[in-house]
Amino acid sequence: MERSIDFYFDFISPYGFFASLQIEELAQKHGYTVNWRPYLIGVAVTKVMGLKPNMQTPLKAEYIMQDIRRIAEAMSINLNTSNVLGQHSRHAARAFYYLADRDIQAAKTFAAKVFDTLWVQGGDITDMATIESLLETVECDTPKALDWLQSDNSKERLQIEVESAIKKGVFGSPFFLAEGQSFWGADRLPMLENWIKTTSA
Amino acid sequence: MERSIDFYFDFISPYGFFASLQIEELAQKHGYTVNWRPYLIGVAVTKVMGLKPNMQTPLKAEYIMQDIRRIAEAMSINLNTSNVLGQHSRHAARAFYYLADRDIQAAKTFAAKVFDTLWVQGGDITDMATIESLLETVECDTPKALDWLQSDNSKERLQIEVESAIKKGVFGSPFFLAEGQSFWGADRLPMLENWIKTTSA
């Protein structure tokens, strides 16, 4: 049986970005595949948990800026946070699922480009023009994709993913499900690796 | 000049407990001392940040139980969470500062025993009788300490510590301040160590 890791993330989460650069290598090393699952952390955090977004939380917001700069430096990432505040990831997440239903590799390539656009190039992933230009760099029928992105099907598709994630106990970004265990945070990747090593043995 | 790490924690935080078992060795290795600073995370989380305690937060509460069991197993700690819910750490934190003002080593020994009582023995640190019996195991005038613990001075002393912590941007447990940088979480200990290695070089 094929073993897999569910990788939940939000494109607007820097920790999701950091994890996206590491999870495929970790999984491949142990013969696992990765199910990339973009979702909207805002729904989990504000509607289900009754909390506030990190960047609207006193003390935490300032801390996170320090923390992500240190992590980026350790990973040799030229992190650009100049254009991040106020962005949302709905268009990007919906476009991901459009691709994923047709060509999972194109979807993963697209996801990596969305992360890079937002977190390295300081681009605007909230703008549909950005999504369009990123779709054009992967193998897909871009006009058809853009039509679908305007449809109710597209909204519904993402809603179902978000609800399904929350039902499984997912919150925050990144969040991993593997072998019946939950792992929250890019800093839990070593623990996830230990766990799958133990259960694969 | 003596270099030091400020170690903020709440006795009711399991991650504070995990960090308490590691921080002295890490600091000593690099010629740093550790300033133990128990405080009340509830004040930071509910009053300043506008959030809810972890164990009253849907999704997160269930996750934390899974996470701390895995960490305890990796650290070979026989974690006992049977008696934790509903406890508070005010008496323990005040007693710590009573000792710290007189004998810092006795205070650290006491802190380690409080953590062990709560997180390994499943004891009740909210009960003043427990605090009394722990004070009796360290070098101090226990009747005098108990008198002070009933006084307004004792309340005020802890309040000042909590407010001072929050003014420095401290939230959560554990939280470390070193070399002008903040580190939140037992999982940031390797990052803290890297940072002090770099600045000491």
Short mmCIF file of C-alpha atoms in Angstrom, two decimals:
data_model
loop_
_atom_site.label_atom_id
_atom_site.label_comp_id
_atom_site.label_asym_id
_atom_site.label_seq_id
_atom_site.Cartn_x
_atom_site.Cartn_y
_atom_site.Cartn_z
CA MET A 1 0.00 0.00 0.00
CA GLU A 2 1.20 3.48 -0.79
CA ARG A 3 1.97 5.53 2.26
CA SER A 4 1.34 9.25 2.24
CA ILE A 5 1.60 12.41 4.28
CA ASP A 6 -1.21 14.98 4.15
CA PHE A 7 0.39 18.41 4.04
CA TYR A 8 -2.08 21.18 4.96
CA PHE A 9 -0.97 24.77 4.56
CA ASP A 10 -2.08 28.27 3.72
CA PHE A 11 -0.08 30.19 1.12
CA ILE A 12 -0.16 33.25 3.39
CA SER A 13 1.65 31.35 6.14
CA PRO A 14 5.45 31.77 6.13
CA TYR A 15 5.82 28.55 8.12
CA GLY A 16 3.80 26.80 5.41
CA PHE A 17 6.31 28.16 2.90
CA PHE A 18 9.28 26.89 4.92
CA ALA A 19 7.70 23.44 5.19
CA SER A 20 6.90 23.34 1.46
CA LEU A 21 10.64 23.49 0.75
CA GLN A 22 11.37 20.46 2.93
CA ILE A 23 8.45 18.05 2.93
CA GLU A 24 8.95 16.39 -0.48
CA GLU A 25 12.56 15.42 0.24
CA LEU A 26 11.64 14.10 3.69
CA ALA A 27 8.77 12.04 2.28
CA GLN A 28 10.72 10.61 -0.65
CA LYS A 29 13.54 9.50 1.67
CA HIS A 30 11.07 7.17 3.41
CA GLY A 31 9.02 6.12 0.38
CA TYR A 32 6.04 8.36 1.16
CA THR A 33 4.10 10.60 -1.20
CA VAL A 34 2.83 14.02 -0.17
CA ASN A 35 -0.78 15.17 -0.59
CA TRP A 36 -0.57 18.96 -0.81
CA ARG A 37 -3.71 20.47 0.68
CA PRO A 38 -3.91 24.29 0.64
CA TYR A 39 -6.70 25.56 2.89
CA LEU A 40 -7.72 28.74 4.67
CA ILE A 41 -6.28 28.93 8.19
CA GLY A 42 -8.42 32.00 8.88
CA VAL A 43 -11.55 29.84 8.92
CA ALA A 44 -10.09 27.41 11.46
CA VAL A 45 -8.54 30.12 13.62
CA THR A 46 -11.32 32.68 13.75
CA LYS A 47 -14.51 30.64 13.23
CA VAL A 48 -13.70 27.33 14.89
CA MET A 49 -11.02 28.13 17.47
CA GLY A 50 -12.28 31.60 18.37
CA LEU A 51 -8.82 33.16 18.11
CA LYS A 52 -7.36 36.04 16.07
CA PRO A 53 -5.03 35.90 13.08
CA ASN A 54 -1.38 35.92 14.23
CA MET A 55 -0.58 39.26 12.65
CA GLN A 56 -3.48 40.88 14.51
CA THR A 57 -2.38 39.46 17.85
CA PRO A 58 -0.37 41.77 20.13
CA LEU A 59 3.09 40.46 21.16
CA LYS A 60 2.85 37.50 18.76
CA ALA A 61 2.88 39.63 15.59
CA GLU A 62 6.19 41.29 16.50
CA TYR A 63 7.68 37.98 17.61
CA ILE A 64 6.77 36.21 14.39
CA MET A 65 8.62 38.76 12.27
CA GLN A 66 11.79 38.07 14.29
CA ASP A 67 11.27 34.32 14.19
CA ILE A 68 10.66 34.01 10.45
CA ARG A 69 13.68 36.19 9.62
CA ARG A 70 15.92 33.90 11.67
CA ILE A 71 14.46 30.77 10.05
CA ALA A 72 14.80 32.25 6.55
CA GLU A 73 18.44 33.11 7.26
CA ALA A 74 19.15 29.60 8.50
CA MET A 75 17.54 28.21 5.31
CA SER A 76 19.31 30.77 3.05
CA ILE A 77 15.98 32.18 1.88
CA ASN A 78 15.84 35.80 0.81
CA LEU A 79 12.53 36.41 2.59
CA ASN A 80 10.51 39.40 1.41
CA THR A 81 7.69 40.38 3.76
CA SER A 82 7.09 43.83 2.30
CA ASN A 83 3.87 42.98 0.51
CA VAL A 84 2.34 40.28 2.67
CA LEU A 85 -0.04 42.03 5.03
CA GLY A 86 -3.66 42.11 3.94
CA GLN A 87 -3.26 39.41 1.29
CA HIS A 88 -5.45 36.33 1.07
CA SER A 89 -4.93 32.99 -0.58
CA ARG A 90 -8.41 32.08 -1.85
CA HIS A 91 -7.67 32.49 -5.57
CA ALA A 92 -4.36 30.67 -5.28
CA ALA A 93 -5.88 27.78 -3.33
CA ARG A 94 -8.78 27.40 -5.79
CA ALA A 95 -6.40 27.47 -8.75
CA PHE A 96 -4.32 24.80 -7.02
CA TYR A 97 -7.33 22.46 -6.83
CA TYR A 98 -8.24 23.14 -10.46
CA LEU A 99 -4.80 21.89 -11.42
CA ALA A 100 -4.69 19.09 -8.85
CA ASP A 101 -7.84 17.51 -10.31
CA ARG A 102 -6.12 17.34 -13.71
CA ASP A 103 -2.37 17.08 -13.16
CA ILE A 104 -1.01 16.80 -9.64
CA GLN A 105 2.55 17.60 -10.71
CA ALA A 106 1.42 20.85 -12.37
CA ALA A 107 -0.45 21.69 -9.16
CA LYS A 108 2.65 21.19 -7.01
CA THR A 109 4.76 23.27 -9.39
CA PHE A 110 2.12 25.99 -9.28
CA ALA A 111 2.03 25.89 -5.46
CA ALA A 112 5.80 26.31 -5.26
CA LYS A 113 5.55 29.31 -7.59
CA VAL A 114 2.77 30.90 -5.55
CA PHE A 115 4.86 30.59 -2.39
CA ASP A 116 7.90 32.04 -4.16
CA THR A 117 5.89 34.90 -5.64
CA LEU A 118 4.51 35.91 -2.25
CA TRP A 119 7.45 35.22 0.07
CA VAL A 120 10.51 35.89 -2.08
CA GLN A 121 9.45 38.20 -4.88
CA GLY A 122 7.01 40.22 -2.76
CA GLY A 123 4.26 39.69 -5.34
CA ASP A 124 0.51 39.99 -4.93
CA ILE A 125 -1.20 36.59 -4.97
CA THR A 126 -4.53 38.21 -4.07
CA ASP A 127 -4.57 39.75 -7.54
CA MET A 128 -6.14 37.47 -10.15
CA ALA A 129 -3.68 38.80 -12.74
CA THR A 130 -0.85 37.21 -10.74
CA ILE A 131 -2.69 33.90 -10.58
CA GLU A 132 -3.25 34.08 -14.35
CA SER A 133 0.42 34.68 -15.10
CA LEU A 134 1.43 31.81 -12.80
CA LEU A 135 -1.09 29.47 -14.45
CA GLU A 136 0.49 30.35 -17.78
CA THR A 137 3.84 28.95 -16.60
CA VAL A 138 2.40 25.47 -15.97
CA GLU A 139 0.80 22.93 -18.30
CA CYS A 140 -2.89 23.89 -18.31
CA ASP A 141 -5.73 25.47 -20.30
CA THR A 142 -5.44 28.91 -18.68
CA PRO A 143 -8.65 30.47 -20.14
CA LYS A 144 -10.65 27.44 -18.97
CA ALA A 145 -9.00 27.60 -15.55
CA LEU A 146 -9.85 31.31 -15.24
CA ASP A 147 -13.48 30.61 -16.16
CA TRP A 148 -13.69 27.92 -13.51
CA LEU A 149 -12.12 30.26 -10.92
CA GLN A 150 -15.04 32.66 -11.41
CA SER A 151 -17.61 29.90 -10.84
CA ASP A 152 -19.45 28.76 -7.74
CA ASN A 153 -17.92 25.30 -8.25
CA SER A 154 -14.56 26.77 -7.50
CA LYS A 155 -15.71 28.36 -4.22
CA GLU A 156 -17.47 25.17 -3.23
CA ARG A 157 -14.46 23.02 -4.00
CA LEU A 158 -12.27 25.02 -1.61
CA GLN A 159 -14.98 25.19 1.06
CA ILE A 160 -15.25 21.40 1.06
CA GLU A 161 -11.48 21.12 1.47
CA VAL A 162 -11.46 23.59 4.36
CA GLU A 163 -14.33 21.85 6.15
CA SER A 164 -12.81 18.44 5.60
CA ALA A 165 -9.49 19.66 7.04
CA ILE A 166 -11.12 21.07 10.17
CA LYS A 167 -13.11 17.86 10.65
CA LYS A 168 -9.82 16.00 10.75
CA GLY A 169 -8.57 18.33 13.51
CA VAL A 170 -6.37 20.42 11.23
CA PHE A 171 -5.57 24.00 12.28
CA GLY A 172 -2.59 26.27 11.71
CA SER A 173 -0.07 26.00 8.90
CA PRO A 174 1.73 23.80 8.17
CA PHE A 175 -0.15 20.86 9.59
CA PHE A 176 0.69 17.26 8.75
CA LEU A 177 -1.34 14.07 9.07
CA ALA A 178 0.53 10.80 8.81
CA GLU A 179 -0.04 7.36 10.23
CA GLY A 180 -2.93 8.61 12.36
CA GLN A 181 -0.84 11.31 14.02
CA SER A 182 -1.04 15.10 13.76
CA PHE A 183 1.98 17.39 13.53
CA TRP A 184 1.65 21.16 13.68
CA GLY A 185 4.43 23.46 12.55
CA ALA A 186 7.50 23.35 10.34
CA ASP A 187 9.43 22.78 13.57
CA ARG A 188 7.68 19.40 13.94
CA LEU A 189 9.19 17.97 10.73
CA PRO A 190 11.93 16.07 12.63
CA MET A 191 9.26 14.59 14.90
CA LEU A 192 7.15 13.61 11.88
CA GLU A 193 10.21 11.96 10.34
CA ASN A 194 10.92 10.03 13.55
CA TRP A 195 7.33 8.87 13.66
CA ILE A 196 7.21 7.54 10.12
CA LYS A 197 10.62 5.89 10.62
CA THR A 198 9.27 4.05 13.66
CA THR A 199 6.01 2.96 12.03
CA SER A 200 7.72 1.94 8.78
CA ALA A 201 10.24 -0.25 10.62
CA MET B 1 30.48 40.78 31.64
CA GLU B 2 28.32 37.87 32.65
CA ARG B 3 26.02 36.71 29.88
CA SER B 4 22.61 35.40 30.74
CA ILE B 5 19.44 33.95 29.29
CA ASP B 6 16.06 35.03 30.70
CA PHE B 7 13.88 31.95 30.93
CA TYR B 8 10.18 32.81 31.26
CA PHE B 9 7.74 30.01 31.94
CA ASP B 10 4.52 29.05 33.65
CA PHE B 11 4.53 25.95 35.85
CA ILE B 12 1.23 24.89 34.27
CA SER B 13 2.85 24.77 30.82
CA PRO B 14 4.17 21.34 29.80
CA TYR B 15 6.46 22.99 27.26
CA GLY B 16 7.87 25.11 30.10
CA PHE B 17 8.54 21.86 31.95
CA PHE B 18 10.33 20.32 28.95
CA ALA B 19 12.49 23.43 28.56
CA SER B 20 13.32 23.50 32.28
CA LEU B 21 15.03 20.13 31.88
CA GLN B 22 17.28 21.40 29.07
CA ILE B 23 18.05 25.08 29.52
CA GLU B 24 20.69 24.90 32.29
CA GLU B 25 22.87 22.44 30.38
CA LEU B 26 22.58 24.47 27.18
CA ALA B 27 23.49 27.71 29.00
CA GLN B 28 26.42 26.24 30.92
CA LYS B 29 27.92 24.82 27.74
CA HIS B 30 28.30 28.37 26.42
CA GLY B 31 29.17 30.13 29.70
CA TYR B 32 25.75 31.66 30.20
CA THR B 33 23.69 31.80 33.38
CA VAL B 34 19.90 31.33 33.39
CA ASN B 35 17.47 33.76 35.05
CA TRP B 36 14.42 31.65 35.86
CA ARG B 37 11.31 33.81 35.66
CA PRO B 38 8.01 32.07 36.41
CA TYR B 39 5.06 34.19 35.33
CA LEU B 40 1.38 33.76 34.50
CA ILE B 41 0.81 33.07 30.82
CA GLY B 42 -2.94 33.44 31.33
CA VAL B 43 -2.50 37.20 31.84
CA ALA B 44 -0.55 37.62 28.60
CA VAL B 45 -2.79 35.31 26.58
CA THR B 46 -6.24 36.43 27.73
CA LYS B 47 -5.76 40.07 28.80
CA VAL B 48 -3.08 41.33 26.41
CA MET B 49 -3.34 39.11 23.36
CA GLY B 50 -7.10 38.58 23.47
CA LEU B 51 -6.82 34.83 22.97
CA LYS B 52 -8.03 31.82 24.94
CA PRO B 53 -6.03 29.37 27.06
CA ASN B 54 -4.76 26.48 24.91
CA MET B 55 -6.78 23.85 26.73
CA GLN B 56 -9.99 25.81 26.13
CA THR B 57 -9.27 26.18 22.41
CA PRO B 58 -11.02 23.71 20.08
CA LEU B 59 -8.70 21.61 17.87
CA LYS B 60 -5.60 22.88 19.68
CA ALA B 61 -6.44 21.25 23.02
CA GLU B 62 -6.68 17.76 21.47
CA TYR B 63 -3.54 18.35 19.43
CA ILE B 64 -1.48 19.44 22.43
CA MET B 65 -2.21 16.22 24.31
CA GLN B 66 -0.84 14.23 21.34
CA ASP B 67 2.16 16.53 20.94
CA ILE B 68 3.26 16.54 24.59
CA ARG B 69 2.97 12.77 24.86
CA ARG B 70 5.31 12.38 21.87
CA ILE B 71 7.80 14.88 23.28
CA ALA B 72 7.72 13.24 26.72
CA GLU B 73 8.37 9.86 25.13
CA ALA B 74 11.32 11.22 23.15
CA MET B 75 12.73 12.73 26.37
CA SER B 76 11.99 9.56 28.41
CA ILE B 77 9.68 11.46 30.75
CA ASN B 78 6.86 9.57 32.42
CA LEU B 79 4.37 12.39 31.83
CA ASN B 80 1.28 12.41 34.06
CA THR B 81 -1.47 14.71 32.86
CA SER B 82 -4.24 13.24 34.99
CA ASN B 83 -4.43 16.10 37.49
CA VAL B 84 -3.41 19.12 35.44
CA LEU B 85 -6.65 20.67 34.22
CA GLY B 86 -7.99 23.51 36.32
CA GLN B 87 -4.75 24.06 38.22
CA HIS B 88 -3.03 27.42 38.54
CA SER B 89 0.54 28.36 39.37
CA ARG B 90 0.15 31.54 41.43
CA HIS B 91 1.22 30.06 44.78
CA ALA B 92 4.13 28.21 43.21
CA ALA B 93 5.36 31.30 41.32
CA ARG B 94 5.13 33.52 44.41
CA ALA B 95 6.98 30.95 46.52
CA PHE B 96 9.66 30.82 43.83
CA TYR B 97 10.27 34.57 44.12
CA TYR B 98 10.35 34.37 47.92
CA LEU B 99 13.20 31.91 47.59
CA ALA B 100 14.88 33.66 44.65
CA ASP B 101 15.24 36.87 46.67
CA ARG B 102 17.15 34.91 49.33
CA ASP B 103 18.84 31.94 47.66
CA ILE B 104 18.65 31.55 43.91
CA GLN B 105 19.85 27.93 44.02
CA ALA B 106 17.09 26.99 46.46
CA ALA B 107 14.61 28.71 44.15
CA LYS B 108 15.76 26.71 41.11
CA THR B 109 15.64 23.46 43.10
CA PHE B 110 12.13 24.36 44.24
CA ALA B 111 11.05 25.15 40.67
CA ALA B 112 12.30 21.78 39.44
CA LYS B 113 10.32 20.09 42.22
CA VAL B 114 7.15 22.02 41.40
CA PHE B 115 7.40 20.93 37.76
CA ASP B 116 8.03 17.34 38.77
CA THR B 117 5.15 17.34 41.26
CA LEU B 118 2.70 18.60 38.65
CA TRP B 119 3.88 16.86 35.49
CA VAL B 120 5.31 13.55 36.73
CA GLN B 121 3.70 12.82 40.08
CA GLY B 122 0.29 14.22 39.15
CA GLY B 123 0.29 16.38 42.30
CA ASP B 124 -1.75 19.50 43.07
CA ILE B 125 0.41 22.64 43.02
CA THR B 126 -2.69 24.82 43.43
CA ASP B 127 -3.00 23.46 46.98
CA MET B 128 -0.99 25.48 49.50
CA ALA B 129 -0.27 22.28 51.44
CA THR B 130 1.72 21.02 48.44
CA ILE B 131 3.69 24.27 48.27
CA GLU B 132 4.40 23.99 52.00
CA SER B 133 5.72 20.46 51.73
CA LEU B 134 7.92 21.44 48.78
CA LEU B 135 9.30 24.45 50.65
CA GLU B 136 10.23 22.08 53.47
CA THR B 137 12.52 20.16 51.14
CA VAL B 138 14.67 23.22 50.35
CA GLU B 139 16.81 25.43 52.58
CA CYS B 140 14.39 28.10 53.86
CA ASP B 141 12.38 29.35 56.83
CA THR B 142 9.11 27.68 55.82
CA PRO B 143 6.78 29.37 58.39
CA LYS B 144 8.15 32.78 57.36
CA ALA B 145 7.72 31.91 53.68
CA LEU B 146 4.11 30.83 54.27
CA ASP B 147 3.37 34.09 56.11
CA TRP B 148 4.77 36.08 53.20
CA LEU B 149 2.74 34.03 50.73
CA GLN B 150 -0.45 35.22 52.47
CA SER B 151 0.60 38.87 52.19
CA ASP B 152 -0.14 41.56 49.63
CA ASN B 153 3.60 41.89 49.07
CA SER B 154 3.61 38.43 47.61
CA LYS B 155 0.80 39.20 45.18
CA GLU B 156 2.43 42.45 44.19
CA ARG B 157 5.81 40.84 43.67
CA LEU B 158 4.38 38.40 41.12
CA GLN B 159 2.25 41.08 39.44
CA ILE B 160 5.35 43.19 38.86
CA GLU B 161 7.13 40.21 37.31
CA VAL B 162 4.19 39.46 35.01
CA GLU B 163 3.87 43.08 33.88
CA SER B 164 7.60 43.40 33.34
CA ALA B 165 7.60 40.23 31.23
CA ILE B 166 4.77 41.45 29.03
CA LYS B 167 6.47 44.83 28.60
CA LYS B 168 9.47 42.97 27.19
CA GLY B 169 7.21 41.23 24.65
CA VAL B 170 7.09 37.93 26.50
CA PHE B 171 4.10 35.63 25.90
CA GLY B 172 3.65 31.88 25.96
CA SER B 173 5.79 29.37 27.80
CA PRO B 174 8.68 28.83 27.59
CA PHE B 175 9.93 32.14 26.28
CA PHE B 176 13.60 33.08 26.20
CA LEU B 177 15.32 36.46 25.95
CA ALA B 178 19.01 36.44 25.06
CA GLU B 179 21.25 38.91 23.28
CA GLY B 180 18.29 41.10 22.37
CA GLN B 181 16.44 38.25 20.67
CA SER B 182 13.22 36.49 21.64
CA PHE B 183 12.65 32.76 21.34
CA TRP B 184 9.25 31.17 21.97
CA GLY B 185 8.86 27.47 22.63
CA ALA B 186 10.95 24.54 23.79
CA ASP B 187 11.33 23.76 20.08
CA ARG B 188 13.33 26.99 19.64
CA LEU B 189 16.15 25.85 21.95
CA PRO B 190 18.41 24.80 19.04
CA MET B 191 17.81 28.22 17.44
CA LEU B 192 18.61 29.97 20.73
CA GLU B 193 21.79 27.92 20.98
CA ASN B 194 22.82 28.84 17.42
CA TRP B 195 22.18 32.47 18.16
CA ILE B 196 24.33 32.63 21.31
CA LYS B 197 27.05 30.65 19.55
CA THR B 198 27.13 33.26 16.76
CA THR B 199 27.11 36.28 19.07
CA SER B 200 29.69 34.76 21.44
CA ALA B 201 32.10 34.02 18.60
#
